[in-house]
Amino acid sequence: MVILLVILASCSRQAKQSQQSESKEANLCRYSTYLSVFKTNNGYLIRIQHPDRKNERFQLNISSPANDLAVLSATHIGMLSALNEEKRIAAITDIRYVYSSNVQKRFKQKQIIELQNEQSMSVDQLLSSKSEYVIYSAFSGSFSQEKRLKKLGVHCIPNFDWREQTALGRAEWVLLFGVLSGKVPEAIQLFRTIEVAYNRSKNSKIVSSEMISGNVTGDFWYAPAGESFMAEIFRNAGLNYVYHQTKGTGSVAYSREKIMKDGGKVKIWLNPGFPTKKEIIRVHSKAKYLPFFNNSSIFCYTHNSNKYWELSTLRPDWLMEDLVQISAGKTTKNLHFYQEVK
Amino acid sequence: MMFCLLCFLPIAMYLHLMAGQIEISFDSFFDSFWNYDAKNTAHVLVREFRIPRLFMAIFAGAGLSLSGMLMQTLFKNPLAGPYVLGINSGASLLIALSLMTSVQFFQSNFGLIGTALIGAFAAGLLMMAVAQRLKSQISLLLVGLMFGSFTSAIVSILESFAGAESLKSYTMWSMGSLQQVEFGQLGFIFLIFSVGIAASFLLVKPLNMLVIGEKSAVLLGLPIKSIRMFILMLTALFAGLITAFCGPIAFVGIAIPNLTRILFQTSNHRYLIIGNCFIGAIFLLLTDAFIQVLEGHISIPLNAITSIIGAPFIVFLLMRKLR
């Protein structure tokens, strides 16, 4: 029993020592809550913390760039495109949701395959793409194929950029793709440019009239909660968001009556989910009775949803520029993502 | 019992009207009818939101219960409901085809409600055509269930190929809601509903005869084929209308007819028709009022509440039958 205790104690000491040696290197990420990137002697150490399960931590040492990657979310494509590394993409989920013209071209040339849904993708198809790494988002909590793929020698890397609470924290995940494509200095440089542009275009105070975001789904109006990443961007863009004081980091669900009551002074409606007023009414016929349907400026990114989903995570500076222009009521013709809904 | 229901319906209506999150004075309430001002939020709320929602709860509750009762008597099965005819499936299929394909034939200009209405009635007509060729009620029940499985498989395939926008539109329709109906549409719904109720009373005698069994009813001179067609037509009318305007609402059509039978302790359809209308309407009014009260704290879809109440009730019925 005594021998066993001694062995256990020495094991735990060794583990502590190894943690200390890792933490000597500076984490290259400054904003991200869940991603850490460390430079090591022979490459980079990636550490990803699960947002919900505190004891679950993914760790991987990458010493050389990957040749073939399977990327299961639009934001991953956007980040690789920004580093001019689309050539490393071997598999995607659905070509219809791709904005990058290079990826579309390579798909037509059969250099990229489609895997469909993250949860129902075919392992055989994935193996045929010869991908060394699979980057998944785990929108439903986990990635069902992870264990099977691990046995087959394919590394599965979770990407929790969508769980970050700050815009720059999300964009910083570009460093992960920098490591995978062997372009860490370029990724750091790109992120710095984004960081500077984002902070420069921020508004220090609220300048717009009242603004509301979201639309009705079923019986409820879903809008970003006051502590969410989107509400943070609204605040930084100087938008006077109606629900900026609500609690929570996800979304709030309100009845149509509450929206009628709270929306009396709204002059800007963002993200109704459709590119034209006609389409809004087609799905939600009573939208025409909303006090801000006719009397406000309506903006949405749905004229080019693919561009928004692919690039807005990486380019919060562009998103900020759009929203700053909208909040100031300036000319809104050359926006990056948004367009007026008419 | 009838007197209790008569008293309780206005109470349920009042509770439903007042359950909203915004307090509305009686003056504003009456002004929204007689001095309607489209710029007054209270007027718009009453006229365009609360009144249509109130009447839709009444029509949907009564209509689904009534069509459930018709199906249960026809199939002599307490678990039959309005959707065994595939009405919901027909509406869902046409909506899915119009939203998620670019086939010109399915692109209607009637809006989602019009498209759902056409789909629901087309499914009803198809089932009636099949019913004419089948002798057994069980076969018809099975055909209805198979039709439902077949259409949901097609919808699943369409969903997997659909674009994000169209998928979103379809999902929003399929979630179901009492709040889609507009004030101006209430007259049309009331007209169809009244015709349906009047037609149901014409069926009282045949329905009472069907209770003693199909063979005995035929021996007593019941023209079974035409009665069956009439019942199917009525069910398609009610379920089609409600599905088109509200989307699918679960369990009301199965649970309420059974509850009515338990409360009324009769198989006389004269009373069952009235009872189903009242109990169905009161049930949906109270359920929806409850949802409105909770709306400030938690968002629960109507379908979830009706299922939470309806599913255990059906299990209770099954247990009672098995004992």
mmCIF file with all atom_site columns, C-alpha atoms in Angstrom, chain A residues 197-198 200-203 207-208 211 230 233-234 236-239 268-271 297-304 307-309 311-313 315-340:
data_model
loop_
_atom_site.group_PDB
_atom_site.id
_atom_site.type_symbol
_atom_site.label_atom_id
_atom_site.label_alt_id
_atom_site.label_comp_id
_atom_site.label_asym_id
_atom_site.label_entity_id
_atom_site.label_seq_id
_atom_site.pdbx_PDB_ins_code
_atom_site.Cartn_x
_atom_site.Cartn_y
_atom_site.Cartn_z
_atom_site.occupancy
_atom_site.B_iso_or_equiv
_atom_site.pdbx_formal_charge
_atom_site.auth_seq_id
_atom_site.auth_comp_id
_atom_site.auth_asym_id
_atom_site.auth_atom_id
_atom_site.pdbx_PDB_model_num
ATOM 1  C CA . ALA A 1 197 ? -8.923  47.782 -37.799 1.00 0.00 ? 197 ALA A CA 1
ATOM 2  C CA . TYR A 1 198 ? -11.588 46.470 -35.395 1.00 0.00 ? 198 TYR A CA 1
ATOM 3  C CA . ARG A 1 200 ? -10.033 51.670 -34.752 1.00 0.00 ? 200 ARG A CA 1
ATOM 4  C CA . SER A 1 201 ? -13.578 51.493 -36.117 1.00 0.00 ? 201 SER A CA 1
ATOM 5  C CA . LYS A 1 202 ? -15.167 50.965 -32.690 1.00 0.00 ? 202 LYS A CA 1
ATOM 6  C CA . ASN A 1 203 ? -17.487 53.670 -31.424 1.00 0.00 ? 203 ASN A CA 1
ATOM 7  C CA . VAL A 1 207 ? -24.767 57.095 -31.596 1.00 0.00 ? 207 VAL A CA 1
ATOM 8  C CA . SER A 1 208 ? -27.735 55.450 -33.283 1.00 0.00 ? 208 SER A CA 1
ATOM 9  C CA . MET A 1 211 ? -32.193 49.187 -32.977 1.00 0.00 ? 211 MET A CA 1
ATOM 10 C CA . MET A 1 230 ? -23.373 39.944 -31.294 1.00 0.00 ? 230 MET A CA 1
ATOM 11 C CA . ILE A 1 233 ? -20.493 44.131 -31.633 1.00 0.00 ? 233 ILE A CA 1
ATOM 12 C CA . PHE A 1 234 ? -23.710 46.181 -31.652 1.00 0.00 ? 234 PHE A CA 1
ATOM 13 C CA . ASN A 1 236 ? -19.062 48.694 -30.101 1.00 0.00 ? 236 ASN A CA 1
ATOM 14 C CA . ALA A 1 237 ? -20.633 49.885 -33.346 1.00 0.00 ? 237 ALA A CA 1
ATOM 15 C CA . GLY A 1 238 ? -22.579 52.527 -31.445 1.00 0.00 ? 238 GLY A CA 1
ATOM 16 C CA . LEU A 1 239 ? -25.936 50.848 -32.009 1.00 0.00 ? 239 LEU A CA 1
ATOM 17 C CA . ILE A 1 268 ? -33.085 50.210 -37.366 1.00 0.00 ? 268 ILE A CA 1
ATOM 18 C CA . TRP A 1 269 ? -34.006 46.550 -37.808 1.00 0.00 ? 269 TRP A CA 1
ATOM 19 C CA . LEU A 1 270 ? -31.080 44.171 -38.313 1.00 0.00 ? 270 LEU A CA 1
ATOM 20 C CA . ASN A 1 271 ? -31.004 40.534 -39.402 1.00 0.00 ? 271 ASN A CA 1
ATOM 21 C CA . SER A 1 297 ? -34.138 51.038 -42.073 1.00 0.00 ? 297 SER A CA 1
ATOM 22 C CA . ILE A 1 298 ? -33.870 47.272 -42.406 1.00 0.00 ? 298 ILE A CA 1
ATOM 23 C CA . PHE A 1 299 ? -30.533 45.566 -43.077 1.00 0.00 ? 299 PHE A CA 1
ATOM 24 C CA . CYS A 1 300 ? -29.587 41.951 -43.529 1.00 0.00 ? 300 CYS A CA 1
ATOM 25 C CA . TYR A 1 301 ? -26.694 39.857 -44.817 1.00 0.00 ? 301 TYR A CA 1
ATOM 26 C CA . THR A 1 302 ? -28.952 37.365 -46.588 1.00 0.00 ? 302 THR A CA 1
ATOM 27 C CA . HIS A 1 303 ? -28.270 38.859 -50.035 1.00 0.00 ? 303 HIS A CA 1
ATOM 28 C CA . ASN A 1 304 ? -25.079 36.829 -49.765 1.00 0.00 ? 304 ASN A CA 1
ATOM 29 C CA . LYS A 1 307 ? -20.075 35.373 -47.721 1.00 0.00 ? 307 LYS A CA 1
ATOM 30 C CA . TYR A 1 308 ? -21.349 36.319 -44.263 1.00 0.00 ? 308 TYR A CA 1
ATOM 31 C CA . TRP A 1 309 ? -20.996 32.864 -42.736 1.00 0.00 ? 309 TRP A CA 1
ATOM 32 C CA . LEU A 1 311 ? -15.963 35.566 -43.546 1.00 0.00 ? 311 LEU A CA 1
ATOM 33 C CA . SER A 1 312 ? -17.742 37.395 -40.733 1.00 0.00 ? 312 SER A CA 1
ATOM 34 C CA . THR A 1 313 ? -16.077 35.331 -37.973 1.00 0.00 ? 313 THR A CA 1
ATOM 35 C CA . ARG A 1 315 ? -13.381 39.709 -40.252 1.00 0.00 ? 315 ARG A CA 1
ATOM 36 C CA . PRO A 1 316 ? -15.172 41.339 -37.309 1.00 0.00 ? 316 PRO A CA 1
ATOM 37 C CA . ASP A 1 317 ? -13.512 44.561 -38.514 1.00 0.00 ? 317 ASP A CA 1
ATOM 38 C CA . TRP A 1 318 ? -15.581 44.407 -41.705 1.00 0.00 ? 318 TRP A CA 1
ATOM 39 C CA . LEU A 1 319 ? -18.684 43.592 -39.713 1.00 0.00 ? 319 LEU A CA 1
ATOM 40 C CA . MET A 1 320 ? -17.912 46.527 -37.436 1.00 0.00 ? 320 MET A CA 1
ATOM 41 C CA . GLU A 1 321 ? -17.369 48.865 -40.398 1.00 0.00 ? 321 GLU A CA 1
ATOM 42 C CA . ASP A 1 322 ? -20.782 47.855 -41.796 1.00 0.00 ? 322 ASP A CA 1
ATOM 43 C CA . LEU A 1 323 ? -22.553 48.362 -38.485 1.00 0.00 ? 323 LEU A CA 1
ATOM 44 C CA . VAL A 1 324 ? -20.816 51.658 -37.767 1.00 0.00 ? 324 VAL A CA 1
ATOM 45 C CA . GLN A 1 325 ? -22.033 52.958 -41.123 1.00 0.00 ? 325 GLN A CA 1
ATOM 46 C CA . ILE A 1 326 ? -25.545 51.686 -40.437 1.00 0.00 ? 326 ILE A CA 1
ATOM 47 C CA . SER A 1 327 ? -25.587 53.221 -36.947 1.00 0.00 ? 327 SER A CA 1
ATOM 48 C CA . ALA A 1 328 ? -24.426 56.580 -38.265 1.00 0.00 ? 328 ALA A CA 1
ATOM 49 C CA . GLY A 1 329 ? -27.058 56.492 -40.990 1.00 0.00 ? 329 GLY A CA 1
ATOM 50 C CA . LYS A 1 330 ? -24.320 57.183 -43.576 1.00 0.00 ? 330 LYS A CA 1
ATOM 51 C CA . THR A 1 331 ? -24.413 55.987 -47.151 1.00 0.00 ? 331 THR A CA 1
ATOM 52 C CA . THR A 1 332 ? -24.694 52.229 -46.997 1.00 0.00 ? 332 THR A CA 1
ATOM 53 C CA . LYS A 1 333 ? -23.870 51.286 -50.562 1.00 0.00 ? 333 LYS A CA 1
ATOM 54 C CA . ASN A 1 334 ? -20.454 49.693 -50.145 1.00 0.00 ? 334 ASN A CA 1
ATOM 55 C CA . LEU A 1 335 ? -20.983 47.488 -47.142 1.00 0.00 ? 335 LEU A CA 1
ATOM 56 C CA . HIS A 1 336 ? -19.028 44.239 -46.790 1.00 0.00 ? 336 HIS A CA 1
ATOM 57 C CA . PHE A 1 337 ? -21.843 41.962 -45.655 1.00 0.00 ? 337 PHE A CA 1
ATOM 58 C CA . TYR A 1 338 ? -25.027 43.938 -45.183 1.00 0.00 ? 338 TYR A CA 1
ATOM 59 C CA . GLN A 1 339 ? -27.491 45.338 -47.667 1.00 0.00 ? 339 GLN A CA 1
ATOM 60 C CA . GLU A 1 340 ? -30.684 47.251 -47.182 1.00 0.00 ? 340 GLU A CA 1
#
